[in-house]
PDB file of C-alpha atoms in Angstrom:
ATOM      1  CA  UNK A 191     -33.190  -1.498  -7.771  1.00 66.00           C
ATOM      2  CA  UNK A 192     -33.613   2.292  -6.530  1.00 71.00           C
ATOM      3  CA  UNK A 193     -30.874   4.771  -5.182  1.00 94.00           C
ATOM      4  CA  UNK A 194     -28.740   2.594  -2.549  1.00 97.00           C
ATOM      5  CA  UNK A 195     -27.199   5.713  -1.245  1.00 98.00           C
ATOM      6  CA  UNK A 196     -26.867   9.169  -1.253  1.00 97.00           C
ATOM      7  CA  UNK A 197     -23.900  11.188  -0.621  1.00 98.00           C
ATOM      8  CA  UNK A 198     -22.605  14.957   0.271  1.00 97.00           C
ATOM      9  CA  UNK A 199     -19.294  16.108  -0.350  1.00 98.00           C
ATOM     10  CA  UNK A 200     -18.473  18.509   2.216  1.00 98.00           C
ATOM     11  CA  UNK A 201     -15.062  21.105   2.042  1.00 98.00           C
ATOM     12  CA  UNK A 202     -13.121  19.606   5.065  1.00 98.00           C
ATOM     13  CA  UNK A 203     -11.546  15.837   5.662  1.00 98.00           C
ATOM     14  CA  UNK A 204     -14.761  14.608   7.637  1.00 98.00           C
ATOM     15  CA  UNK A 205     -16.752  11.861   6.518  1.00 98.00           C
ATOM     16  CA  UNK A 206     -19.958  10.904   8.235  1.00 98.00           C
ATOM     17  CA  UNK A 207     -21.001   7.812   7.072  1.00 98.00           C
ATOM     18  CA  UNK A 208     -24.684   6.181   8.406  1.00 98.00           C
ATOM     19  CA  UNK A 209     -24.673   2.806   7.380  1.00 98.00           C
ATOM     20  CA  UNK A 210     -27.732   1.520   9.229  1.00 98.00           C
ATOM     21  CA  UNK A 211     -29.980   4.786   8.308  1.00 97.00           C
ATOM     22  CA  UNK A 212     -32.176   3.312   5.203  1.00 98.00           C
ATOM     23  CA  UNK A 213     -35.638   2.197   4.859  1.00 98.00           C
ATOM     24  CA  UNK A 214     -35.759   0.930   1.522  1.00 98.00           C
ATOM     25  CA  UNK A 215     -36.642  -2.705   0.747  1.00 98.00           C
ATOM     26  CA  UNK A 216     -36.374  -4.917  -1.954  1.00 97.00           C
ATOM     27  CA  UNK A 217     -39.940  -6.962  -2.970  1.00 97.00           C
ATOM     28  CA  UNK A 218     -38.531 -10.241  -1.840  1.00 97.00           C
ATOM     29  CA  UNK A 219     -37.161  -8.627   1.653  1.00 98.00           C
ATOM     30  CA  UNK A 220     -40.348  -6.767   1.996  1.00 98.00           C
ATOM     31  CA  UNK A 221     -43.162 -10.398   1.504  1.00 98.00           C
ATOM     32  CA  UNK A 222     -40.776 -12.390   3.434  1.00 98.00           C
ATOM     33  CA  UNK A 223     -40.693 -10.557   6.887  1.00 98.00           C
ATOM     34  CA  UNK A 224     -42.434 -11.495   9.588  1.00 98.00           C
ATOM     35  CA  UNK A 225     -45.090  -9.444  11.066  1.00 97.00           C
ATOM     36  CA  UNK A 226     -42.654  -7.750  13.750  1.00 96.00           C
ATOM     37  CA  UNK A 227     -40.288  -6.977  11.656  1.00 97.00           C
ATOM     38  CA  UNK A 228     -42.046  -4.871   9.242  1.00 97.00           C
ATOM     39  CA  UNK A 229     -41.965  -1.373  10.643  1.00 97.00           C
ATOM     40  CA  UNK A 230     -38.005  -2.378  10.823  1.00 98.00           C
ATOM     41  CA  UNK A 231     -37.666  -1.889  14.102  1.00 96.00           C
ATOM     42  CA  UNK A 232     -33.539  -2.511  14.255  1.00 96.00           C
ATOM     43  CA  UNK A 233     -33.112   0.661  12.122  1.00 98.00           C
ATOM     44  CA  UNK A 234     -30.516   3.351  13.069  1.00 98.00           C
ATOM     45  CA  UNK A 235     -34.084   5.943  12.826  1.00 98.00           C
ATOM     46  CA  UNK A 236     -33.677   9.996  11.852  1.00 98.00           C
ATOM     47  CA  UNK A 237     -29.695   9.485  12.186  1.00 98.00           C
ATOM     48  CA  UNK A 238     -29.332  11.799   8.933  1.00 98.00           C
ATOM     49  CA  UNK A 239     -31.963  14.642  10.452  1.00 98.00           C
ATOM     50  CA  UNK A 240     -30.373  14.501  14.016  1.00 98.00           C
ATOM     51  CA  UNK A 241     -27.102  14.904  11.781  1.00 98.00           C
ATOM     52  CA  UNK A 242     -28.447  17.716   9.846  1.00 97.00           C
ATOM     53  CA  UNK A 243     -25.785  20.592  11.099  1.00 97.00           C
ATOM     54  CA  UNK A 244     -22.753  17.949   9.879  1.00 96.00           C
ATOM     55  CA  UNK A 245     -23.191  19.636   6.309  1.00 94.00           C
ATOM     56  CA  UNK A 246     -23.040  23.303   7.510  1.00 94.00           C
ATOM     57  CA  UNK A 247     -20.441  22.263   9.556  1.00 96.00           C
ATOM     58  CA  UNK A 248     -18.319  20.669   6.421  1.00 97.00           C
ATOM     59  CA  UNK A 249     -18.028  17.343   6.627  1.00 98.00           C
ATOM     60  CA  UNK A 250     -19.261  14.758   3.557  1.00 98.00           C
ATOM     61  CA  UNK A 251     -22.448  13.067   4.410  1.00 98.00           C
ATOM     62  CA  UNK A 252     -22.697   8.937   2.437  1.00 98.00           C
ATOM     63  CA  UNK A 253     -26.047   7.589   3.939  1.00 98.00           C
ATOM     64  CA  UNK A 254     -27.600   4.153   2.969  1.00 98.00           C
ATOM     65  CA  UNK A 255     -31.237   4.261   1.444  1.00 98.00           C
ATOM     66  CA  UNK A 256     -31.523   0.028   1.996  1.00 98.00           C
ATOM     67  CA  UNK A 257     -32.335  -1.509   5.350  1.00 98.00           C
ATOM     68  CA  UNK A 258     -30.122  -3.637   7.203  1.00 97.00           C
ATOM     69  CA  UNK A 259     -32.590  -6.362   6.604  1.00 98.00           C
ATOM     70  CA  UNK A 260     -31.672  -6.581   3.004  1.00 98.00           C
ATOM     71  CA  UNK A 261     -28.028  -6.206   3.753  1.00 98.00           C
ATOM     72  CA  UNK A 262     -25.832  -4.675   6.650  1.00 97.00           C
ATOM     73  CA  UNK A 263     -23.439  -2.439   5.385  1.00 98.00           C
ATOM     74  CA  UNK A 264     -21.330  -2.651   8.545  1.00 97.00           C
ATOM     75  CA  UNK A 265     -20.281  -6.158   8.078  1.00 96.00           C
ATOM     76  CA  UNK A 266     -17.561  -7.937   6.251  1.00 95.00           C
ATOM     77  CA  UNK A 267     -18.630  -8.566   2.870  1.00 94.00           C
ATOM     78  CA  UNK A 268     -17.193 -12.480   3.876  1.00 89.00           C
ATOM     79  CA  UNK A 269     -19.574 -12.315   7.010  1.00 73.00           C
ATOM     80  CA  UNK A 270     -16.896 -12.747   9.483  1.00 77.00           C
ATOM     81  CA  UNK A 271     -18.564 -12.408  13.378  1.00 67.00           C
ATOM     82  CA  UNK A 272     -17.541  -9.346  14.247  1.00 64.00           C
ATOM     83  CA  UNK A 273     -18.748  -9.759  18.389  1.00 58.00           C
ATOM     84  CA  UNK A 274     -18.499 -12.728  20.321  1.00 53.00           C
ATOM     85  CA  UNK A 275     -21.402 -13.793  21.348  1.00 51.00           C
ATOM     86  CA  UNK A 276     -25.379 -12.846  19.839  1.00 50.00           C
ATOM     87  CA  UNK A 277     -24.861 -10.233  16.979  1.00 63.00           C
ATOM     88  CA  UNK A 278     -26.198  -9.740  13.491  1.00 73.00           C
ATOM     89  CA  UNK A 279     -24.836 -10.959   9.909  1.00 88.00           C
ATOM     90  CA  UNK A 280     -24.191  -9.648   6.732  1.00 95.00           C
ATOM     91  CA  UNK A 281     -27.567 -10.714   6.131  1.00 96.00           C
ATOM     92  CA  UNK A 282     -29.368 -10.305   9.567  1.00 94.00           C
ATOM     93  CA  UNK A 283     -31.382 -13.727   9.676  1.00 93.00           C
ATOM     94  CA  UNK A 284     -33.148 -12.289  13.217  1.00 94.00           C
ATOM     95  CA  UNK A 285     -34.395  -9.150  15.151  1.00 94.00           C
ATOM     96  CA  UNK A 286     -32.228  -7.508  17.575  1.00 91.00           C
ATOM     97  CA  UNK A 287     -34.109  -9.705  20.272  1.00 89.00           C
ATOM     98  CA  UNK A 288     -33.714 -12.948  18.860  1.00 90.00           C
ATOM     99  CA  UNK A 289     -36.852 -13.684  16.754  1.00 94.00           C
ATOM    100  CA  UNK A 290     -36.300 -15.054  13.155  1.00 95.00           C
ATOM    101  CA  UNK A 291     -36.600 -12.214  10.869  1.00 96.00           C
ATOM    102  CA  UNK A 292     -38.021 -14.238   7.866  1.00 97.00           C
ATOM    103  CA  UNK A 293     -40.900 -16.187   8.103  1.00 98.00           C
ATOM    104  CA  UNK A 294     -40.722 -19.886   6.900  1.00 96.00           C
ATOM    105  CA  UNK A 295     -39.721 -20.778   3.307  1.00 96.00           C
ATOM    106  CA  UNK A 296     -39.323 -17.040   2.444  1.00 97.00           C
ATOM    107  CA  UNK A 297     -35.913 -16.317   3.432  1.00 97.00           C
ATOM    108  CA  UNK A 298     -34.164 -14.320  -0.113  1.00 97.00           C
ATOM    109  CA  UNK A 299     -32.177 -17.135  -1.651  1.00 97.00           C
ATOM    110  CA  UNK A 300     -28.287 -17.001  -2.027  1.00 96.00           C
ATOM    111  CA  UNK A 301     -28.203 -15.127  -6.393  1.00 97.00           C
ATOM    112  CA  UNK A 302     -30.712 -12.491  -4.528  1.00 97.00           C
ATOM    113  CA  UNK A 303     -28.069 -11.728  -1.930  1.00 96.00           C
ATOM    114  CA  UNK A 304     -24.966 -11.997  -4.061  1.00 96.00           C
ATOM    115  CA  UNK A 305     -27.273  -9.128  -5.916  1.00 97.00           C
ATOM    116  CA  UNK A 306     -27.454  -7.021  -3.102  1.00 97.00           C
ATOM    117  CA  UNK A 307     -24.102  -7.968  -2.284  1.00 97.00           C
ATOM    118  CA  UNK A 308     -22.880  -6.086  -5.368  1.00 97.00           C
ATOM    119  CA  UNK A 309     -25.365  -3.375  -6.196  1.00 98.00           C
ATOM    120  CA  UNK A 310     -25.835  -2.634  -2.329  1.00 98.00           C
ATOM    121  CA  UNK A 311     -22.963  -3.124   0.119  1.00 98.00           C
ATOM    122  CA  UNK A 312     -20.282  -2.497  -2.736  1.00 98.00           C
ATOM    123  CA  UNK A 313     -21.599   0.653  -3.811  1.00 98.00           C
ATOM    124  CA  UNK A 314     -21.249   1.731  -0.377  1.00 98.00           C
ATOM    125  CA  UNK A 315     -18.235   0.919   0.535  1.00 98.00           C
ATOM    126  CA  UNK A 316     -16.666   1.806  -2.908  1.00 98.00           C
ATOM    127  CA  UNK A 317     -17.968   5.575  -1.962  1.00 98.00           C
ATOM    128  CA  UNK A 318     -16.404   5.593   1.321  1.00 98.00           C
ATOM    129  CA  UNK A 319     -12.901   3.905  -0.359  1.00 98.00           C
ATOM    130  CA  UNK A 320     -13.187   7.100  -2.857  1.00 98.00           C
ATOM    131  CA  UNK A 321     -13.797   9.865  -0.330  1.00 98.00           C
ATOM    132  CA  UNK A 322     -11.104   9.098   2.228  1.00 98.00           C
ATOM    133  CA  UNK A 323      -8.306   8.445  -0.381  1.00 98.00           C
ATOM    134  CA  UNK A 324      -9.454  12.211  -1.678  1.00 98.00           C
ATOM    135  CA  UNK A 325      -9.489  13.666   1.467  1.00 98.00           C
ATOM    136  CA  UNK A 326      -6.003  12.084   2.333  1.00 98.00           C
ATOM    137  CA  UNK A 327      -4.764  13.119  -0.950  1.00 97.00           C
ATOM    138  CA  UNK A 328      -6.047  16.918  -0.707  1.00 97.00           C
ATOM    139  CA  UNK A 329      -5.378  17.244   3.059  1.00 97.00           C
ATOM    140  CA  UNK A 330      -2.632  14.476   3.975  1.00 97.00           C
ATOM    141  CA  UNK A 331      -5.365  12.709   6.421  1.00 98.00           C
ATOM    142  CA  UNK A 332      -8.881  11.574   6.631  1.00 98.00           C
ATOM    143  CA  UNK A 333     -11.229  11.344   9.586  1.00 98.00           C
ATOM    144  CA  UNK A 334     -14.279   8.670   9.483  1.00 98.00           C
ATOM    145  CA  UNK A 335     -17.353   9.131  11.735  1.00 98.00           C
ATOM    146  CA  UNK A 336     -19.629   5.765  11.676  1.00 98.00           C
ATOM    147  CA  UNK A 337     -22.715   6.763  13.201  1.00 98.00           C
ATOM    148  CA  UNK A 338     -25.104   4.613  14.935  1.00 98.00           C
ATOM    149  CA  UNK A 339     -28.138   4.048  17.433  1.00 98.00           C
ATOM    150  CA  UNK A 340     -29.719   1.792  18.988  1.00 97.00           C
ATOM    151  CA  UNK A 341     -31.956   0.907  21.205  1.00 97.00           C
ATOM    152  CA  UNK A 342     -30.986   1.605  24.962  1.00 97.00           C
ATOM    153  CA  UNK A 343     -32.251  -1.985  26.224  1.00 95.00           C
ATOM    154  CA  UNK A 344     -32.583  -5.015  24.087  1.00 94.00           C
ATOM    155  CA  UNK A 345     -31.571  -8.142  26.561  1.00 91.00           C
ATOM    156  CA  UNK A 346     -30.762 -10.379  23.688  1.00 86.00           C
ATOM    157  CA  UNK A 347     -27.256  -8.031  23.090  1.00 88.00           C
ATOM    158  CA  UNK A 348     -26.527  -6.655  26.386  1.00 89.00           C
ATOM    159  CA  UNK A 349     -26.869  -6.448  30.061  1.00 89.00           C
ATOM    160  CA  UNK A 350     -28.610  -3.804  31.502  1.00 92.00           C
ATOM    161  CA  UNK A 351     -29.168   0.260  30.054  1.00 95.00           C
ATOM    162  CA  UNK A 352     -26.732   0.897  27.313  1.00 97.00           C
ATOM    163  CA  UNK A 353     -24.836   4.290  28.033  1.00 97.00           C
ATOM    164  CA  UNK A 354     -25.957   7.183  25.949  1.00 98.00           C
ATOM    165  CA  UNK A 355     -22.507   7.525  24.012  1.00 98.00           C
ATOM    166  CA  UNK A 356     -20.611   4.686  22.929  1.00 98.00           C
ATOM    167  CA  UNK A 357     -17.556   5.910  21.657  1.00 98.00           C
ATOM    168  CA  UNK A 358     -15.809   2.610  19.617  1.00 98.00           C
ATOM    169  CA  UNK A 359     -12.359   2.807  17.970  1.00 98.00           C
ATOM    170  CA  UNK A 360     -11.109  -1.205  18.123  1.00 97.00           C
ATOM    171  CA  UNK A 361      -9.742  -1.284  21.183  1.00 96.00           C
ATOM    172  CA  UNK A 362      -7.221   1.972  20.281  1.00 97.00           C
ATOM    173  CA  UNK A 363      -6.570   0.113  16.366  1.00 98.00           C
ATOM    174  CA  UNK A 364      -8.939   2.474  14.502  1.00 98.00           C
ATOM    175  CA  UNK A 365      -7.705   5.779  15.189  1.00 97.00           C
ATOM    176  CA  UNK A 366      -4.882   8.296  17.452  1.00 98.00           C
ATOM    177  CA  UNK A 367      -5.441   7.719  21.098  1.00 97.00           C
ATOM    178  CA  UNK A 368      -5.112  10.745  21.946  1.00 97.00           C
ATOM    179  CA  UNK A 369      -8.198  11.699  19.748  1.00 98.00           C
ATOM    180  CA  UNK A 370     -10.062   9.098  21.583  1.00 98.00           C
ATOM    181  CA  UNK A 371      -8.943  10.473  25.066  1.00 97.00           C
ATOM    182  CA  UNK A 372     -10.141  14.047  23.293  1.00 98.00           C
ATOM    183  CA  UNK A 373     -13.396  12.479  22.710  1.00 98.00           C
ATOM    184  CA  UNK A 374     -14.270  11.150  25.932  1.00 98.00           C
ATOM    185  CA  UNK A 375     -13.059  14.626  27.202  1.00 98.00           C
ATOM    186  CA  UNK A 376     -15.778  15.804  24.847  1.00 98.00           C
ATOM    187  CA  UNK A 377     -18.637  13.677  26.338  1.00 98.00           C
ATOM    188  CA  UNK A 378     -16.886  14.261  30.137  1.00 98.00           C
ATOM    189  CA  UNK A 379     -18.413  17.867  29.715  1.00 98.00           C
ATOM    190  CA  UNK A 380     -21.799  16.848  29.567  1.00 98.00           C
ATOM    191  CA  UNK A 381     -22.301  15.242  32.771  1.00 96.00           C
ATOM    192  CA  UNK A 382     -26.082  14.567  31.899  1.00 97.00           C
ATOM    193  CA  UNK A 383     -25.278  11.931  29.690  1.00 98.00           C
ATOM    194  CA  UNK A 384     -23.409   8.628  30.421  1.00 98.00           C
ATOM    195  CA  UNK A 385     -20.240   7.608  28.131  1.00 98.00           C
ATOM    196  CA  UNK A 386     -18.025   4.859  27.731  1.00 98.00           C
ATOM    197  CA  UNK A 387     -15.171   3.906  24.884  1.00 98.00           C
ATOM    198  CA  UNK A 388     -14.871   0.732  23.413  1.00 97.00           C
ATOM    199  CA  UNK A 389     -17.523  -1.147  25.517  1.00 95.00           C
ATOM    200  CA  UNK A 390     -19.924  -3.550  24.047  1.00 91.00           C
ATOM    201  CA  UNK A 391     -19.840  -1.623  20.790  1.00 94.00           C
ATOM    202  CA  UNK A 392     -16.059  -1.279  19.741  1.00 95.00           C
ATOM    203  CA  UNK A 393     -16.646  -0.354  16.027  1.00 95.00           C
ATOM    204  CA  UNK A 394     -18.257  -2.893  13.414  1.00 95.00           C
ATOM    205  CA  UNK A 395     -16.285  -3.235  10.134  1.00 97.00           C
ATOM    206  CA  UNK A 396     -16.454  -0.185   8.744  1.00 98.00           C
ATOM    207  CA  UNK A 397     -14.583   1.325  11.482  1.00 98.00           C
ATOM    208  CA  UNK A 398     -12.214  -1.490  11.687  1.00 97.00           C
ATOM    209  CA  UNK A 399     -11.631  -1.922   7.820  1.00 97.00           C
ATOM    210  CA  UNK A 400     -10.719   2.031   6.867  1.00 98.00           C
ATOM    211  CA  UNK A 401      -9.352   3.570   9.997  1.00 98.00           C
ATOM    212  CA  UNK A 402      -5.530   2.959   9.787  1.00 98.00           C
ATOM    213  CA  UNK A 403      -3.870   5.669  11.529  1.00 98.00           C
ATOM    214  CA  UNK A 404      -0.258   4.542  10.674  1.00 98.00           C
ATOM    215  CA  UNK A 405      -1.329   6.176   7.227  1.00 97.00           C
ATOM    216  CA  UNK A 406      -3.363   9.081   8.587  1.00 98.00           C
ATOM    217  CA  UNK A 407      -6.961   8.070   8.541  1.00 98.00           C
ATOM    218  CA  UNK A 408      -8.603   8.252  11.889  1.00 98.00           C
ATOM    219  CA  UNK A 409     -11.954   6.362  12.440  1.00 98.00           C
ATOM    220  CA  UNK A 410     -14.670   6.011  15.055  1.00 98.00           C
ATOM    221  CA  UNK A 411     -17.758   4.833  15.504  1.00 98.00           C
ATOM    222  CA  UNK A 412     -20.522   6.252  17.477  1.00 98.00           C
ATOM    223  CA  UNK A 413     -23.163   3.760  19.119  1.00 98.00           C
ATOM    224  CA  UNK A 414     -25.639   6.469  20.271  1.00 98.00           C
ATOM    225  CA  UNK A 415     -28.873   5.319  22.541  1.00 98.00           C
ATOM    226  CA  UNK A 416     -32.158   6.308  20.967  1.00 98.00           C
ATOM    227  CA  UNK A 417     -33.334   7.327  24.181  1.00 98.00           C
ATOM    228  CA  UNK A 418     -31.297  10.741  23.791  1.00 98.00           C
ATOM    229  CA  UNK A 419     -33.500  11.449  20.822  1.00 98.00           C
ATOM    230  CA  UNK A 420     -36.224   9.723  20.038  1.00 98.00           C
ATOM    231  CA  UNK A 421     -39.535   7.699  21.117  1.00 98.00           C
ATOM    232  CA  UNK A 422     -37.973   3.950  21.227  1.00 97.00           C
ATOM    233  CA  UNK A 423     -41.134   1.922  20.180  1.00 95.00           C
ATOM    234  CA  UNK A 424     -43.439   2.337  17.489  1.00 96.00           C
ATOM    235  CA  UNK A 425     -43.923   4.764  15.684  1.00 96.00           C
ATOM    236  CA  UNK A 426     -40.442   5.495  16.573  1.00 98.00           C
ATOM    237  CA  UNK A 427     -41.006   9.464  16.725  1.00 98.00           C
ATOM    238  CA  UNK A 428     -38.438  11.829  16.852  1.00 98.00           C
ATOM    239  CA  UNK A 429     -38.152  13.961  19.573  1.00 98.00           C
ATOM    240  CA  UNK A 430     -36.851  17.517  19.068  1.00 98.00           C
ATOM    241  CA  UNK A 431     -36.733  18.366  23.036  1.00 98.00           C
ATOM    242  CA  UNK A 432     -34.553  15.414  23.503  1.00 98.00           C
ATOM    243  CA  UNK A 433     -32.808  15.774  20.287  1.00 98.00           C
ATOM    244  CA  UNK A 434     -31.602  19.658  20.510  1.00 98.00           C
ATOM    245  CA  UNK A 435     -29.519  18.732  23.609  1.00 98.00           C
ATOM    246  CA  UNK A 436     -27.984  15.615  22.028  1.00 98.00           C
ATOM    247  CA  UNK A 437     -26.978  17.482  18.531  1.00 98.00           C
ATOM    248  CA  UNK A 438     -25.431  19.821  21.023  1.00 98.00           C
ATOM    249  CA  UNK A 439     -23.097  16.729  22.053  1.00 98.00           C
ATOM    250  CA  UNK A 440     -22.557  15.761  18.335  1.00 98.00           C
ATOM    251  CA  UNK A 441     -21.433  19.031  17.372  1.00 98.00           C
ATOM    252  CA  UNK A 442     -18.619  19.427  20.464  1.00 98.00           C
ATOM    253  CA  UNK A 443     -17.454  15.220  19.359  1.00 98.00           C
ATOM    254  CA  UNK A 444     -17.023  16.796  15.778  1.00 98.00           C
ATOM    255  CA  UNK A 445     -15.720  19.914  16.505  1.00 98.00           C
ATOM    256  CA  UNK A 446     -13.525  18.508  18.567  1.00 98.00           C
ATOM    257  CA  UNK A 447     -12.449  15.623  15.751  1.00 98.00           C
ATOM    258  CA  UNK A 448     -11.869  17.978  13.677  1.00 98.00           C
ATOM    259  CA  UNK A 449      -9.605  20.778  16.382  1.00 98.00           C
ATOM    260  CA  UNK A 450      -7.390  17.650  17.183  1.00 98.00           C
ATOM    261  CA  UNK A 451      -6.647  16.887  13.536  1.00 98.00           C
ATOM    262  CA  UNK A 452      -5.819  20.065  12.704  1.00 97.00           C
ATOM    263  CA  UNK A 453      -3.535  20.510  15.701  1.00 97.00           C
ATOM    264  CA  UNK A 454      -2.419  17.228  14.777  1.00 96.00           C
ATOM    265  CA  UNK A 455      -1.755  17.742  10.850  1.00 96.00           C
ATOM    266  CA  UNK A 456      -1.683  21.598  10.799  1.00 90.00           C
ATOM    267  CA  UNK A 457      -3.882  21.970   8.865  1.00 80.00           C
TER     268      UNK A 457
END
C-alpha cells in the first residue's frame, strides 16, 4: 500500500484536515467498481489546491491520498450512522445517489477492510490525535478545520440546492459559540453566497470526535458546494474564475478562526 496521507506542519494552532480529498485506490477497490463509479465521482475534488494559501497562511495541512471508496475517513471506525436517514458508511457500499458502488460478487471482503481499517483510517486519525495534542500543548488550544464539498444537488441526500457554505459544529458541541456566531458573521459579508450552520451537514466524526471545547480544542467542519469552484460533472474541472472569489471566503473563515482564538486565548 502507497502513501495514505500527507501532512504539513504549519507555525500556528490550525489544522486543516481534508479527509475526503484522495484518489488513490487499492487493486481490489479499483476491479470491483462499477462503471459509474470509476472516475469517483463522490470525491471532495481540488480541496487541497483551492486550499493552497492555508500553508502561507500557517496552519498544518493532513490530506488523505485514498478514496472514500476504499474507506471514509470521516466515519467512526465502529461505523456508527452518523445522519438519520440516506448517508454513507465507513465503507461506502453506494454512490451519493443511491446506486450500488460494487458490482456483484466483487465487493472487498471483511480481512481487506480490517487492512484498510488499520493502515488507512488509523494512520489518519493517529496524525490528527498527534497534531492537536501539540498544538494544545505549545499554545494551550487547538483549532480543527474539516473541509469538505460536495455536490450542490444530489436528491438521494437532500432537498433542493445545497447552500454554498455549510458551516457544521454538532449542533454548538464541537466548538465556542461564539466562534460559530463569528463564522457566520464571516460568510454574512459575502452576500453573493448563501450560508447556513449546522443544517443537513452538522459535522461527520471527525468534527464530533476531536472538537471538545471544555479542554480548548475548537472544531468545525466546512461542507462547501462545488458549484463555488468547480465544473460539477465529469471531468470535474476546476474553475479558477469561480474559485478566486471562493478562496477569498476561505481566507476571511480562517482568518477569522484564528482572530477569535487569539482574542480568546491571548495568544
Amino acid at each position: 500500500m502507497n502513501t495514505v496521507l500527507s501532512f504539513h506542519q504549519g507555525r500556528l494552532p490550525l489544522l486543516i484536515s481534508m479527509p475526503h480529498a484522495g484518489l488513490a485506490l487499492t487493486d481490489v477497490v479499483r476491479d470491483g467498481l462499477v462503471p459509474p463509479a470509476r472516475s469517483l465521482p463522490d470525491t471532495d475534488w481540488h480541496i487541497p489546491r483551492l486550499y493552497d494559501f492555508a500553508r502561507e497562511l500557517g496552519a498544518s495541512v493532513v490530506a488523505a491520498e485514498y478514496s472514500r471508496f476504499v474507506i471514509d475517513l470521516n466515519r467512526p471506525d465502529d461505523d456508527k450512522p452518523l445522519y438519520a436517514g440516506a448517508t454513507t458508511g465507513l465503507y461506502p457500499a453506494t454512490l451519493f445517489e443511491g446506486e450500488p458502488l460494487f458490482m456483484d460478487g466483487q465487493v472487498p471482503t471483511a480481512d481487506e477492510r480490517a487492512t484498510y481499517l488499520e493502515r488507512i483510517w488509523r494512520p489518519y486519525h493517529d496524525t490528527i490525535r498527534r497534531e492537536l495534542a501539540r498544538m494544545r500543548k505549545e499554545f494551550g488550544y487547538a483549532l480543527l478545520w474539516d473541509a469538505h464539498s460536495i455536490r450542490s444537488v444530489i436528491p438521494h441526500l437532500f432537498d433542493g440546492k445545497l447552500p454554498d457554505f455549510n458551516l457544521g459544529t454538532f449542533n454548538g458541541a464541537s466548538c465556542d459559540p461564539e466562534l460559530a456566531e463569528r463564522l457566520k458573521g464571516v460568510c454574512a459579508g459575502f452576500p453573493g453566497y448563501s450560508h447556513v450552520l449546522n443544517g443537513r451537514f452538522k459535522g461527520g466524526h471527525i468534527t464530533r470526535h476531536y472538537g471538545d471545547p471544555a479542554q480548548h480544542i475548537h472544531a468545525v467542519q466546512l461542507e462547501l458546494a462545488q458549484s463555488t469552484y468547480m465544473q460539477e460533472v465529469e471531468p470535474f474541472a476546476y474553475r479558477e474564475d469561480l474559485a478566486q472569489p471562493t478562496q477569498e471566503v476561505l481566507r476571511g473563515l480562517l482568518e477569522a478562526l484564528l482572530g477569535w482564538a487569539r482574542e480568546r486565548y491571548g495568544r
